[in-house]
Short mmCIF file of C-alpha atoms in Angstrom, two decimals:
data_model
loop_
_atom_site.label_atom_id
_atom_site.label_comp_id
_atom_site.label_asym_id
_atom_site.label_seq_id
_atom_site.Cartn_x
_atom_site.Cartn_y
_atom_site.Cartn_z
CA UNK A 606 116.96 117.40 135.96
CA UNK A 607 114.49 115.58 138.29
CA UNK A 608 115.19 112.42 136.31
CA UNK A 609 118.65 112.44 137.14
CA UNK A 610 119.73 109.08 138.91
CA UNK A 611 122.01 109.19 142.09
CA UNK A 612 125.03 108.35 139.91
CA UNK A 613 124.46 111.31 137.97
CA UNK A 614 123.78 113.51 140.75
CA UNK A 615 127.03 112.31 142.44
CA UNK A 616 129.21 112.83 139.19
CA UNK A 617 127.44 116.83 138.85
CA UNK A 618 128.09 117.67 142.33
CA UNK A 619 131.66 116.45 142.20
CA UNK A 620 132.21 118.02 138.97
CA UNK A 621 130.77 121.23 140.14
CA UNK A 622 132.88 121.45 143.20
CA UNK A 623 136.11 120.96 141.38
CA UNK A 624 135.36 123.36 138.92
CA UNK A 625 134.99 126.31 141.38
CA UNK A 626 137.77 125.19 143.49
CA UNK A 627 140.30 124.69 140.57
CA UNK A 628 138.90 128.14 138.85
CA UNK A 629 139.77 129.94 142.28
CA UNK A 630 143.31 128.29 142.48
CA UNK A 631 143.90 129.64 138.70
CA UNK A 632 142.50 133.04 139.17
CA UNK A 633 143.50 134.08 143.14
CA UNK A 634 147.08 135.57 141.95
CA UNK A 635 145.88 137.97 139.35
CA UNK A 636 145.72 141.12 141.81
CA UNK A 637 149.04 140.68 143.30
CA UNK A 638 151.21 138.47 141.22
CA UNK A 639 152.31 141.25 138.59
CA UNK A 640 153.23 143.75 141.43
CA UNK A 641 155.18 140.86 143.08
CA UNK A 642 157.04 139.87 139.84
CA UNK A 643 157.73 143.65 139.25
CA UNK A 644 159.38 143.86 143.02
CA UNK A 645 161.65 141.11 141.82
CA UNK A 646 162.43 143.22 138.54
CA UNK A 647 160.29 141.29 136.18
CA UNK A 648 158.77 143.12 133.14
CA UNK A 649 155.18 142.79 132.03
CA UNK A 650 156.35 140.72 129.20
CA UNK A 651 158.02 138.05 131.35
CA UNK A 652 155.19 137.57 133.88
CA UNK A 653 152.47 137.70 131.15
CA UNK A 654 154.54 134.95 129.41
CA UNK A 655 154.28 133.07 133.20
CA UNK A 656 150.62 133.39 132.97
CA UNK A 657 150.83 132.26 129.29
CA UNK A 658 153.06 128.99 129.61
CA UNK A 659 150.42 127.59 131.80
CA UNK A 660 148.05 127.61 128.92
CA UNK A 661 150.65 126.59 126.12
CA UNK A 662 151.50 123.34 128.08
CA UNK A 663 147.44 122.42 128.39
CA UNK A 664 147.27 123.29 124.93
CA UNK A 665 149.94 120.96 123.84
CA UNK A 666 148.83 118.01 126.43
CA UNK A 667 144.90 118.03 125.77
CA UNK A 668 145.02 116.27 122.72
CA UNK A 669 147.20 113.62 123.91
CA UNK A 670 145.05 112.92 127.15
CA UNK A 671 141.82 113.04 124.67
CA UNK A 672 143.41 110.72 122.32
CA UNK A 673 144.11 108.25 124.89
CA UNK A 674 141.30 108.86 127.65
CA UNK A 675 139.62 105.51 127.23
CA UNK A 676 143.01 103.82 127.84
CA UNK A 677 143.53 105.74 130.99
CA UNK A 678 140.19 106.26 132.31
CA UNK A 679 138.00 109.30 132.80
CA UNK A 680 138.07 108.78 136.78
CA UNK A 681 141.96 108.23 136.87
CA UNK A 682 142.51 111.30 134.69
CA UNK A 683 140.50 113.35 136.76
CA UNK A 684 142.10 112.48 140.09
CA UNK A 685 145.38 112.38 138.57
CA UNK A 686 144.81 116.21 137.60
CA UNK A 687 143.42 117.58 140.47
CA UNK A 688 146.08 116.18 142.93
CA UNK A 689 148.70 117.53 140.41
CA UNK A 690 147.29 121.03 140.28
CA UNK A 691 146.69 121.37 144.06
CA UNK A 692 150.13 120.29 145.07
CA UNK A 693 151.59 122.75 142.30
CA UNK A 694 149.70 125.70 143.62
CA UNK A 695 150.96 125.13 146.97
CA UNK A 696 154.40 125.16 145.79
CA UNK A 697 153.87 128.31 143.85
CA UNK A 698 153.31 130.25 147.02
CA UNK A 699 156.91 129.72 147.97
CA UNK A 700 158.06 131.95 145.24
CA UNK A 701 158.37 135.02 147.15
CA UNK A 702 161.44 133.43 148.88
CA UNK A 703 163.43 133.83 145.83
CA UNK A 704 165.56 137.03 145.92
CA UNK A 705 166.69 137.34 142.17
CA UNK A 706 164.73 137.88 139.24
CA UNK A 707 166.18 135.39 137.12
CA UNK A 708 165.50 132.34 139.51
CA UNK A 709 162.24 133.70 140.42
CA UNK A 710 160.83 133.86 136.80
CA UNK A 711 162.37 130.29 135.82
CA UNK A 712 160.70 128.61 138.94
CA UNK A 713 157.70 130.46 138.18
CA UNK A 714 157.67 128.73 134.62
CA UNK A 715 158.81 125.16 136.07
CA UNK A 716 156.01 124.94 138.34
CA UNK A 717 153.17 126.52 136.20
CA UNK A 718 154.04 123.78 133.74
CA UNK A 719 153.75 121.05 136.29
CA UNK A 720 150.35 122.69 137.37
CA UNK A 721 149.23 122.77 133.55
CA UNK A 722 149.75 119.03 132.82
CA UNK A 723 147.37 118.58 135.86
CA UNK A 724 144.81 120.99 134.66
CA UNK A 725 145.02 119.66 131.01
CA UNK A 726 144.09 116.21 132.60
CA UNK A 727 141.39 117.47 134.81
CA UNK A 728 139.46 119.93 132.36
CA UNK A 729 139.68 117.22 129.65
CA UNK A 730 138.14 114.29 131.79
CA UNK A 731 135.42 116.77 133.06
CA UNK A 732 133.89 117.66 129.81
CA UNK A 733 134.30 113.84 128.55
CA UNK A 734 132.36 112.97 131.53
CA UNK A 735 129.92 115.19 131.39
CA UNK A 736 129.20 114.79 127.54
CA UNK A 737 128.50 110.99 128.38
CA UNK A 738 126.66 111.12 131.42
CA UNK A 739 124.43 113.93 130.33
CA UNK A 740 123.57 113.33 126.66
CA UNK A 741 119.98 114.63 126.82
CA UNK A 742 121.03 117.92 128.40
CA UNK A 743 124.55 118.65 127.29
CA UNK A 744 124.12 122.68 126.50
CA UNK A 745 122.50 122.79 130.26
CA UNK A 746 125.26 120.69 131.87
CA UNK A 747 128.19 122.54 130.36
CA UNK A 748 126.52 125.80 130.91
CA UNK A 749 126.31 124.81 134.49
CA UNK A 750 129.97 123.65 135.05
CA UNK A 751 130.82 127.06 133.38
CA UNK A 752 128.88 128.86 136.00
CA UNK A 753 130.85 126.91 138.65
CA UNK A 754 133.93 127.62 136.82
CA UNK A 755 132.93 131.26 136.70
CA UNK A 756 131.97 131.29 140.28
CA UNK A 757 135.62 130.22 141.13
CA UNK A 758 136.79 132.94 138.68
CA UNK A 759 134.63 135.63 140.61
CA UNK A 760 135.59 134.60 144.45
CA UNK A 761 139.35 133.54 143.29
CA UNK A 762 140.87 137.05 142.76
CA UNK A 763 138.43 138.41 145.90
CA UNK A 764 139.36 135.51 148.21
CA UNK A 765 143.16 135.60 146.98
CA UNK A 766 143.37 139.84 147.45
CA UNK A 767 141.97 139.51 150.74
CA UNK A 768 144.38 136.43 152.03
CA UNK A 769 147.38 138.37 150.64
CA UNK A 770 146.28 141.37 152.42
CA UNK A 771 146.14 139.34 155.65
CA UNK A 772 148.99 137.13 155.63
CA UNK A 773 151.00 137.83 152.59
CA UNK A 774 152.21 135.87 149.24
CA UNK A 775 152.16 132.66 150.51
CA UNK A 776 148.85 132.55 152.50
CA UNK A 777 146.39 132.47 149.37
CA UNK A 778 148.14 129.71 147.78
CA UNK A 779 148.65 127.54 150.92
CA UNK A 780 144.78 127.74 151.95
CA UNK A 781 143.20 127.33 148.53
CA UNK A 782 145.53 124.78 147.45
CA UNK A 783 144.81 122.69 150.51
CA UNK A 784 141.23 123.12 149.78
CA UNK A 785 141.62 121.52 146.30
CA UNK A 786 143.66 118.88 147.66
CA UNK A 787 140.87 117.70 150.06
CA UNK A 788 138.37 117.84 147.03
CA UNK A 789 140.60 115.73 145.26
CA UNK A 790 140.31 113.18 148.26
CA UNK A 791 136.75 113.38 148.19
CA UNK A 792 136.55 112.61 144.29
CA UNK A 793 138.18 109.35 145.03
CA UNK A 794 135.81 108.50 147.48
CA UNK A 795 132.60 109.68 146.39
CA UNK A 796 132.60 109.87 142.81
CA UNK A 797 131.49 106.72 140.91
CA UNK A 798 133.55 104.71 138.30
CA UNK A 799 132.58 105.33 134.75
CA UNK A 800 132.68 102.47 132.48
CA UNK A 801 133.04 103.03 128.93
CA UNK A 802 133.20 100.63 126.00
CA UNK A 803 136.80 100.74 124.49
CA UNK A 804 136.84 100.64 120.68
CA UNK A 805 138.85 98.12 119.04
CA UNK A 806 140.53 100.53 116.61
CA UNK A 807 141.11 104.16 116.96
CA UNK A 808 142.17 106.54 114.00
CA UNK A 809 145.58 108.40 114.83
CA UNK A 810 144.29 111.18 112.60
CA UNK A 811 140.91 111.71 114.34
CA UNK A 812 141.97 115.37 115.27
CA UNK A 813 142.91 116.24 111.76
CA UNK A 814 139.73 114.66 110.46
CA UNK A 815 137.66 116.83 112.81
CA UNK A 816 139.14 119.87 111.93
CA UNK A 817 138.51 119.21 108.49
CA UNK A 818 134.89 120.18 109.09
CA UNK A 819 134.72 123.97 108.65
CA UNK A 820 132.10 124.97 111.49
CA UNK A 821 134.42 122.67 113.87
CA UNK A 822 137.34 125.19 112.70
CA UNK A 823 134.85 128.27 113.49
CA UNK A 824 133.79 127.13 117.10
CA UNK A 825 137.64 126.36 117.69
CA UNK A 826 138.66 129.75 116.60
CA UNK A 827 135.64 131.13 118.62
CA UNK A 828 137.09 129.43 121.94
CA UNK A 829 140.72 130.58 121.10
CA UNK A 830 139.36 134.40 120.78
CA UNK A 831 137.58 134.32 123.98
CA UNK A 832 139.97 132.95 126.21
CA UNK A 833 142.53 135.44 124.56
CA UNK A 834 140.17 138.21 125.86
CA UNK A 835 140.34 136.35 129.63
CA UNK A 836 144.06 136.07 129.34
CA UNK A 837 144.42 139.68 128.04
CA UNK A 838 142.50 141.04 131.05
CA UNK A 839 144.71 138.54 133.56
CA UNK A 840 147.61 140.00 132.66
CA UNK A 841 147.06 143.86 132.17
CA UNK A 842 143.97 144.57 134.19
CA UNK A 843 146.14 145.37 137.46
CA UNK A 844 148.60 147.71 135.88
CA UNK A 845 145.71 149.34 134.04
CA UNK A 846 144.06 150.06 137.13
CA UNK A 847 147.07 150.78 139.39
CA UNK A 848 147.06 154.82 139.09
CA UNK A 849 143.71 154.80 141.02
CA UNK A 850 145.63 152.84 144.13
CA UNK A 851 143.07 150.51 144.92
CA UNK A 852 143.33 148.14 147.91
CA UNK A 853 144.03 144.53 147.22
CA UNK A 854 140.62 143.69 148.12
CA UNK A 855 138.86 146.24 145.96
CA UNK A 856 141.20 145.54 143.24
CA UNK A 857 140.06 141.71 143.32
CA UNK A 858 136.70 143.20 143.43
CA UNK A 859 137.14 144.49 139.66
CA UNK A 860 138.30 140.84 138.62
CA UNK A 861 135.18 139.79 140.16
CA UNK A 862 132.74 141.74 137.78
CA UNK A 863 133.52 139.94 134.55
CA UNK A 864 133.23 136.57 136.26
CA UNK A 865 130.06 137.66 137.83
CA UNK A 866 128.26 138.51 134.44
CA UNK A 867 129.76 135.32 133.02
CA UNK A 868 128.45 133.00 135.90
CA UNK A 869 125.12 134.93 136.14
CA UNK A 870 124.18 134.70 132.47
CA UNK A 871 125.60 131.26 131.45
CA UNK A 872 122.82 129.03 132.74
CA UNK A 873 120.51 131.11 130.57
CA UNK A 874 122.49 130.59 127.52
CA UNK A 875 122.93 126.90 127.94
CA UNK A 876 119.27 126.57 128.45
CA UNK A 877 118.08 128.74 125.20
CA UNK A 878 120.75 126.80 123.38
CA UNK A 879 119.09 123.33 124.32
CA UNK A 880 115.51 124.82 123.70
CA UNK A 881 115.18 127.21 121.03
CA UNK A 882 118.54 129.21 120.00
CA UNK A 883 120.72 128.38 117.12
CA UNK A 884 124.47 128.29 118.85
CA UNK A 885 125.85 130.28 116.04
CA UNK A 886 123.70 133.09 116.78
CA UNK A 887 124.88 133.25 120.35
CA UNK A 888 128.45 133.06 119.12
CA UNK A 889 127.85 136.18 117.11
CA UNK A 890 125.72 137.87 119.79
CA UNK A 891 129.02 137.04 121.82
CA UNK A 892 131.23 138.66 119.85
CA UNK A 893 129.53 142.02 119.74
CA UNK A 894 129.25 142.30 123.64
CA UNK A 895 133.23 141.27 123.71
CA UNK A 896 134.05 144.15 121.35
CA UNK A 897 131.78 146.26 123.38
CA UNK A 898 133.56 145.50 126.36
CA UNK A 899 136.77 146.10 125.52
CA UNK A 900 136.10 149.21 123.69
CA UNK A 901 134.82 150.49 127.03
CA UNK A 902 137.26 149.01 129.09
CA UNK A 903 140.35 151.00 127.85
CA UNK A 904 138.40 152.72 126.44
CA UNK A 905 139.86 152.46 123.26
CA UNK A 906 141.93 155.52 121.72
CA UNK A 907 139.40 156.53 119.05
CA UNK A 908 136.92 157.13 122.10
CA UNK A 909 138.08 160.69 123.53
CA UNK A 910 137.21 159.83 127.25
CA UNK A 911 139.47 159.29 130.14
CA UNK A 912 139.75 155.88 131.97
CA UNK A 913 137.37 155.81 134.90
CA UNK A 914 136.25 153.23 137.23
CA UNK A 915 132.97 153.21 136.26
CA UNK A 916 133.68 152.52 132.57
CA UNK A 917 136.14 149.89 133.29
CA UNK A 918 133.17 147.94 135.57
CA UNK A 919 130.60 148.38 132.56
CA UNK A 920 133.06 147.21 129.95
CA UNK A 921 133.95 143.92 132.28
CA UNK A 922 130.23 143.24 132.48
CA UNK A 923 129.65 143.30 128.77
CA UNK A 924 133.10 140.91 128.53
CA UNK A 925 131.57 138.62 130.79
CA UNK A 926 128.57 138.39 128.92
CA UNK A 927 130.13 137.67 125.69
CA UNK A 928 132.28 135.09 127.15
CA UNK A 929 129.44 133.12 128.39
CA UNK A 930 127.70 133.12 125.07
CA UNK A 931 130.61 132.13 123.22
CA UNK A 932 132.22 129.13 125.22
CA UNK A 933 128.87 127.31 125.75
CA UNK A 934 127.86 127.54 122.12
CA UNK A 935 131.09 126.52 120.43
CA UNK A 936 131.61 123.38 122.52
CA UNK A 937 127.95 122.44 122.20
CA UNK A 938 127.85 123.36 118.31
CA UNK A 939 131.14 121.49 117.60
CA UNK A 940 130.37 118.48 119.35
CA UNK A 941 126.75 118.35 117.47
CA UNK A 942 128.56 119.04 114.07
CA UNK A 943 131.10 116.55 114.48
CA UNK A 944 128.45 113.60 114.85
CA UNK A 945 126.52 115.13 111.97
CA UNK A 946 129.57 114.47 109.96
CA UNK A 947 130.11 111.05 110.68
CA UNK A 948 131.70 110.75 114.11
CA UNK A 949 130.31 108.02 116.42
CA UNK A 950 128.18 109.20 119.24
CA UNK A 951 130.64 107.40 121.56
CA UNK A 952 133.12 108.51 124.29
CA UNK A 953 135.94 108.67 121.70
CA UNK A 954 134.27 111.44 120.08
CA UNK A 955 133.32 113.40 123.36
CA UNK A 956 136.97 113.06 124.17
CA UNK A 957 138.11 114.33 121.16
CA UNK A 958 135.95 117.68 121.28
CA UNK A 959 136.32 118.11 125.00
CA UNK A 960 140.20 118.05 124.43
CA UNK A 961 139.73 120.30 121.39
CA UNK A 962 137.71 122.92 123.36
CA UNK A 963 140.33 122.67 126.28
CA UNK A 964 143.29 122.82 123.82
CA UNK A 965 141.51 125.74 122.11
CA UNK A 966 140.86 127.58 125.07
CA UNK A 967 144.49 127.15 126.29
CA UNK A 968 145.90 128.38 122.92
CA UNK A 969 143.97 131.60 123.42
CA UNK A 970 144.94 131.79 127.13
CA UNK A 971 148.49 131.53 126.11
CA UNK A 972 148.20 134.07 123.46
CA UNK A 973 146.21 136.55 125.74
CA UNK A 974 148.70 137.34 128.27
CA UNK A 975 151.72 136.97 126.36
CA UNK A 976 150.55 139.27 123.65
CA UNK A 977 148.95 141.59 126.32
CA UNK A 978 152.18 141.97 128.26
CA UNK A 979 154.08 142.86 124.98
CA UNK A 980 151.70 145.33 123.48
CA UNK A 981 151.33 146.74 127.22
CA UNK A 982 154.85 147.47 127.14
CA UNK A 983 155.24 148.84 123.74
CA UNK A 984 151.72 150.79 123.20
CA UNK A 985 149.95 150.82 126.69
CA UNK A 986 146.39 149.22 127.67
CA UNK A 987 144.33 151.51 125.68
CA UNK A 988 145.92 150.84 122.34
CA UNK A 989 146.27 147.25 122.94
CA UNK A 990 142.51 146.73 123.46
CA UNK A 991 142.18 147.26 119.43
CA UNK A 992 144.01 143.73 119.08
CA UNK A 993 141.12 142.19 120.70
CA UNK A 994 138.46 143.83 119.27
CA UNK A 995 139.85 143.28 115.58
CA UNK A 996 140.07 139.60 116.54
CA UNK A 997 136.56 139.20 117.63
CA UNK A 998 135.48 140.99 114.40
CA UNK A 999 137.45 138.77 112.41
CA UNK A 1000 136.02 135.76 113.96
CA UNK A 1001 132.47 136.74 113.43
CA UNK A 1002 133.05 137.45 109.71
CA UNK A 1003 134.56 133.75 109.52
CA UNK A 1004 131.69 132.34 111.49
CA UNK A 1005 129.06 134.06 109.02
CA UNK A 1006 131.02 132.80 105.84
CA UNK A 1007 131.08 129.22 106.89
CA UNK A 1008 127.42 129.31 108.28
CA UNK A 1009 126.31 130.92 105.02
CA UNK A 1010 128.56 128.07 103.05
CA UNK A 1011 127.20 125.48 105.17
CA UNK A 1012 123.39 126.42 104.57
CA UNK A 1013 123.90 126.62 101.09
CA UNK A 1014 125.54 123.25 100.66
CA UNK A 1015 122.62 121.83 102.75
CA UNK A 1016 119.94 123.25 100.50
CA UNK A 1017 122.13 122.09 97.24
CA UNK A 1018 122.06 118.60 98.79
CA UNK A 1019 118.54 118.77 99.78
CA UNK A 1020 117.32 119.74 96.28
CA UNK A 1021 119.26 116.98 94.78
CA UNK A 1022 117.55 114.63 97.43
CA UNK A 1023 114.45 116.13 96.66
CA UNK A 1024 114.93 115.44 92.63
CA UNK A 1025 116.04 111.91 93.20
CA UNK A 1026 112.85 111.16 95.41
CA UNK A 1027 110.85 112.85 92.65
CA UNK A 1028 112.38 110.88 89.87
CA UNK A 1029 112.18 107.33 91.74
CA UNK A 1030 108.63 108.18 92.43
CA UNK A 1031 107.84 108.78 88.79
CA UNK A 1032 109.80 105.67 87.63
CA UNK A 1033 107.68 103.79 90.31
CA UNK A 1034 104.15 105.23 88.82
CA UNK A 1035 105.21 104.60 85.41
CA UNK A 1036 106.25 101.15 86.06
CA UNK A 1037 103.16 100.64 88.05
CA UNK A 1038 101.03 102.32 85.03
CA UNK A 1039 102.86 99.73 82.59
CA UNK A 1040 101.92 96.75 84.65
CA UNK A 1041 98.36 98.01 85.16
CA UNK A 1042 97.86 98.51 81.03
CA UNK A 1043 99.63 95.24 80.74
CA UNK A 1044 97.01 93.72 82.85
CA UNK A 1045 94.20 95.08 80.86
CA UNK A 1046 95.54 93.95 77.74
CA UNK A 1047 95.84 90.40 79.08
CA UNK A 1048 92.26 90.61 80.23
CA UNK A 1049 90.95 91.67 77.16
CA UNK A 1050 92.61 88.92 75.24
CA UNK A 1051 91.35 86.47 77.84
CA UNK A 1052 87.78 87.75 76.87
CA UNK A 1053 88.24 87.57 73.37
#
């Protein structure tokens, strides 16, 4: 990192600050919003969908932003996204003034949708800028940004719970929304403009072509599964811990555990992937950690142990470790694989992969709380953890099949290439031998 230019350092600092603050604003309501929604008469399914619709909109809009990021400009997209997100968060804090359930849920949906349009723009631009500016240390930089996002996820519920205890529902959204608004202003002033060459032509089927690559599909599914696990906990961990009658601050502390494990280890994952570790191995290890985590958090029904705070804490640590391994690995592996399969090493490809990562993450983050709320109402938390465990087992199995198939195909083509080289070498040798023999015959005739 010592070789970074001033422009790169400014870019990195702004990206890190923005990631921390945006994650804080996203995660701050997890300890208290379900309880506030239930006071209005909302069910777990309904407030789970409020969490989930945010990610559904990001899922839909991210490919659109990725397709046109060159025409819009990464910095403009970045700035507009932060302003939209911060403004929406402040308005979201006014929802406790709404007395009836239907209006409360409806306005929560509308505000979250607007907030999601800004978040999709911001995240897509973030990964695009970082992939372009730090091509030689891509995994390390992505890991650093994910660390910052993880730090935001750590302190978000903690700060949100503390501010909620001090000043009620509105104070957390007002304070943290204003902080993100200030960061947005600093971004306009400090962040350098990034000038990228716009291609003369751009295929409208780029995403379809990219998703025809099996390994990219596997990476996409890994991201979906991981964000599903995060969304699952954001919607149901609070009601799962409600029987322990924890204070808002202590409850926020439990939401910190997973993010802390994630933020503490994701730089190591990024460094290892850049230097020595195969991303596919990291994904498989991450799947194992995720399965262990959810088996312990419940614990799952086949484990004859009652829920305890100690088990929940240990399970959240495993879940955070798995999240760090999978998210960094899948982004890096998808980008390397796309370029290896003929996509140009340009900002267009970075934008497509960034949008694919964001869209996949949001798809899972929509599925997670939506399914979690429904399963919680239907069978309770312990039985519903089986959904996430089975999901990661399936993802690991799919990755193994695709990786083995890709390896066999590479060996097959390598053998064909080696045979062609050997054939060409033999033909050249025969030609050289024939020419040499002809030269000897001519020399003999001359002597005669």
